[in-house]
Short mmCIF file of C-alpha atoms in Angstrom, two decimals:
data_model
loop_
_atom_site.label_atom_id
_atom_site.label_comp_id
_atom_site.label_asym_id
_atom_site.label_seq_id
_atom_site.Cartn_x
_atom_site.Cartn_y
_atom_site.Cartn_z
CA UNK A 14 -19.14 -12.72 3.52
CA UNK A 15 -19.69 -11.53 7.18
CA UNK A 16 -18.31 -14.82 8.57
CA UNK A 17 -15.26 -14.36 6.39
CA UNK A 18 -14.58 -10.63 7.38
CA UNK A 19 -15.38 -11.46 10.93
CA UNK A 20 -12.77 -14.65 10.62
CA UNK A 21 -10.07 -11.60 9.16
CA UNK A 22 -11.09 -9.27 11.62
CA UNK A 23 -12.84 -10.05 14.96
CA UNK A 24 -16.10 -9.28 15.98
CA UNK A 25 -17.99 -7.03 13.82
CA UNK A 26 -19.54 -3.36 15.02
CA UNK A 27 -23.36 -3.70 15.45
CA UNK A 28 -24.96 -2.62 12.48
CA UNK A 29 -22.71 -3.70 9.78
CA UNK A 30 -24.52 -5.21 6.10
CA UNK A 31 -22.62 -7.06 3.55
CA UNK A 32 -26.12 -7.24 1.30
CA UNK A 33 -23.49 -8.09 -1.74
CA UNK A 34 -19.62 -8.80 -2.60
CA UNK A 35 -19.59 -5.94 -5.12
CA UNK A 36 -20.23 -3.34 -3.00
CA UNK A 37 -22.87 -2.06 -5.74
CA UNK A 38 -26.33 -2.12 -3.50
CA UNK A 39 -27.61 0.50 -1.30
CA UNK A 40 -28.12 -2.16 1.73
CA UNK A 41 -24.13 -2.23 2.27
CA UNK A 42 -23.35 -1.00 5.46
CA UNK A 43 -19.65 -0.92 6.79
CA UNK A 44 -17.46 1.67 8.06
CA UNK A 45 -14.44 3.84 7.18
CA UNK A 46 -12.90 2.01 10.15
CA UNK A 47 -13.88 -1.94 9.37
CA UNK A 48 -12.03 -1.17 6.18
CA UNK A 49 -9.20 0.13 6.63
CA UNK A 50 -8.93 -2.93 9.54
CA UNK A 51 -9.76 -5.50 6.98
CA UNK A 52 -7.62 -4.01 4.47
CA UNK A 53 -4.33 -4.01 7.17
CA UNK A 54 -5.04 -7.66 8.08
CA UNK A 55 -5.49 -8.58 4.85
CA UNK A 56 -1.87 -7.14 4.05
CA UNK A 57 -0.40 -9.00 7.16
CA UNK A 58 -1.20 -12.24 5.85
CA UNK A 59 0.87 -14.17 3.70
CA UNK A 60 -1.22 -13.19 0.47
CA UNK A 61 -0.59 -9.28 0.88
CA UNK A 62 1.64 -8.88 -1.11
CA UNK A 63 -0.54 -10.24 -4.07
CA UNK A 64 -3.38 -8.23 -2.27
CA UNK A 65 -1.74 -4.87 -3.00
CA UNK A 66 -0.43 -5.75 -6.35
CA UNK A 67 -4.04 -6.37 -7.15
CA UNK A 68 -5.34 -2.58 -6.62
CA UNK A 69 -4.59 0.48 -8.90
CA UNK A 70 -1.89 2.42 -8.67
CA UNK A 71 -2.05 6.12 -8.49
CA UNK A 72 -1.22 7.86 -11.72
CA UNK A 73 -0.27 4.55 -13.53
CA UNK A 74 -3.10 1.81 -13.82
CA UNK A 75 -6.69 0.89 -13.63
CA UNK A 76 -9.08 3.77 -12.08
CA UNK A 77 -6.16 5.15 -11.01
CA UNK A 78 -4.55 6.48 -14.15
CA UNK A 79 -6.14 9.62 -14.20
CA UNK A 80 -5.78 10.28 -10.68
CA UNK A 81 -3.36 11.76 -8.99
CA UNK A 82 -1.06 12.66 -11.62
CA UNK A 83 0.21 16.00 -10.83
CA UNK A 84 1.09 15.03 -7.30
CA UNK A 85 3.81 13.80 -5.45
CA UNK A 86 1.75 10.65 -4.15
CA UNK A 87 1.43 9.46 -8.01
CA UNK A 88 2.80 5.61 -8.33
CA UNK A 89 2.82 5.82 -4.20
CA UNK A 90 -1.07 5.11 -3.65
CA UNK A 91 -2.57 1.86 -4.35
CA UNK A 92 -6.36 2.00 -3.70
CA UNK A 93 -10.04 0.71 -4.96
CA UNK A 94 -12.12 3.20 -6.06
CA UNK A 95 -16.12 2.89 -5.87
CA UNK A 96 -18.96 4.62 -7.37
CA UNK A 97 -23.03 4.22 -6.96
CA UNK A 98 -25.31 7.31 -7.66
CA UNK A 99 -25.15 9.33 -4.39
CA UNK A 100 -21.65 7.86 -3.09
CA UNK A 101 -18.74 7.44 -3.85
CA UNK A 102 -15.23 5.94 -2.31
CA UNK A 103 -11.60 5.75 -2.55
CA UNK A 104 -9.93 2.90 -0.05
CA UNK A 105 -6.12 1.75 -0.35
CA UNK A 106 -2.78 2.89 1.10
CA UNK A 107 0.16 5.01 0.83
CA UNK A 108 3.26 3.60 0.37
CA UNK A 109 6.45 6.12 2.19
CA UNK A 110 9.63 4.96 3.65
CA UNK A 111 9.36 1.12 3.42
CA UNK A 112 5.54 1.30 5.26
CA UNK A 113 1.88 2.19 4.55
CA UNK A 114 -0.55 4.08 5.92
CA UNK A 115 -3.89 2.61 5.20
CA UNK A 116 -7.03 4.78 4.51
CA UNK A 117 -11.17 4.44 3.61
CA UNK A 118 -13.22 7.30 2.28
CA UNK A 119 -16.39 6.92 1.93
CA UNK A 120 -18.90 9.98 0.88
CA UNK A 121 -22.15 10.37 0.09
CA UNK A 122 -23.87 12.86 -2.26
CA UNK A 123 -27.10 14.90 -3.25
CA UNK A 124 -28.45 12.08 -5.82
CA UNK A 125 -30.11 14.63 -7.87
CA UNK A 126 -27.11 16.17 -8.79
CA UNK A 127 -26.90 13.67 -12.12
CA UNK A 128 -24.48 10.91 -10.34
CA UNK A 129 -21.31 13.07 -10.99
CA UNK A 130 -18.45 13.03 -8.66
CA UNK A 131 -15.82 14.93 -10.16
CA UNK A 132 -15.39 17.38 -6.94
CA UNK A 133 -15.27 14.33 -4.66
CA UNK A 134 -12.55 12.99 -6.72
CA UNK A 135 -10.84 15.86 -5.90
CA UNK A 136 -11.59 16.13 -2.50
CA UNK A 137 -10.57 12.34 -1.90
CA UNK A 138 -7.28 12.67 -3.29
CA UNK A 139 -6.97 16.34 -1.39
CA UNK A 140 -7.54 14.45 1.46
CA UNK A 141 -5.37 11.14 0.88
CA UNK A 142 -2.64 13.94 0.55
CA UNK A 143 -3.56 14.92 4.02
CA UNK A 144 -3.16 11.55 5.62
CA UNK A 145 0.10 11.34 3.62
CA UNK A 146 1.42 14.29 4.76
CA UNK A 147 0.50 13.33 9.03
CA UNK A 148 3.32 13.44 11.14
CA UNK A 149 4.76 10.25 11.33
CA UNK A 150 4.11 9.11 7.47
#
């Protein structure tokens, strides 16, 4: 896996574990920053097209279609959600005007709060709205 992200994406930061492909173990390590690198590469290559198709759509599909449907960026994001008790994610891109704007959240959480994430749902899409709303989107 790390030979394959570094073959997509350069060198990799010091400090970066790919412990599994699923993302599901507590030994990951990667940033915000990595991903939202890999994930613009990834698009620039002649299988992005088929890589976007492949994540949810905001509002419409997958673990997307109960998110953001009251807003204005509903059927315009396309991102991969992710959940293990005490973080949680949201990575993908916002489709405006013919481009994207790529974005990675990742967020951790008090564990002993019963492994729900409800707020940080919110917070992740309040903040997705953000970047989508940056001068220049």
């Amino acid at each position: 896996l790390e030979r394959q992200l570094e073959r997509l994406c350069g060198a990799l930061p010091s400090g970066v574990v790919l412990h599994d492909g699923s993302g599901l173990s507590p030994g990951n390590r990667i940033t915000p920053g990595l991903l939202v690198v890999a994930m613009a590469k990834a698009d620039a290559r002649p299988f992005g097209a088929a890589f976007r198709a492949a994540l949810p759509v905001a509002g419409e599909t997958g673990t997307l279609a109960d998110r953001f449907t009251q807003s204005p960026l509903r059927g315009r994001v396309r991102a991969k959600t992710g959940w293990i008790r005490g973080a949680s994610s949201l990575s993908g891109c916002i489709e405006a005007d013919g481009g994207r704007r790529w974005f990675s959240i990742l967020m951790n959480y008090d564990r002993d709060k019963g492994g729900l994430n409800k707020e940080l749902k919110q917070l992740q899409e309040q903040m997705v709205a953000a970047i989508a709303n940056l001068e220049g989107a």
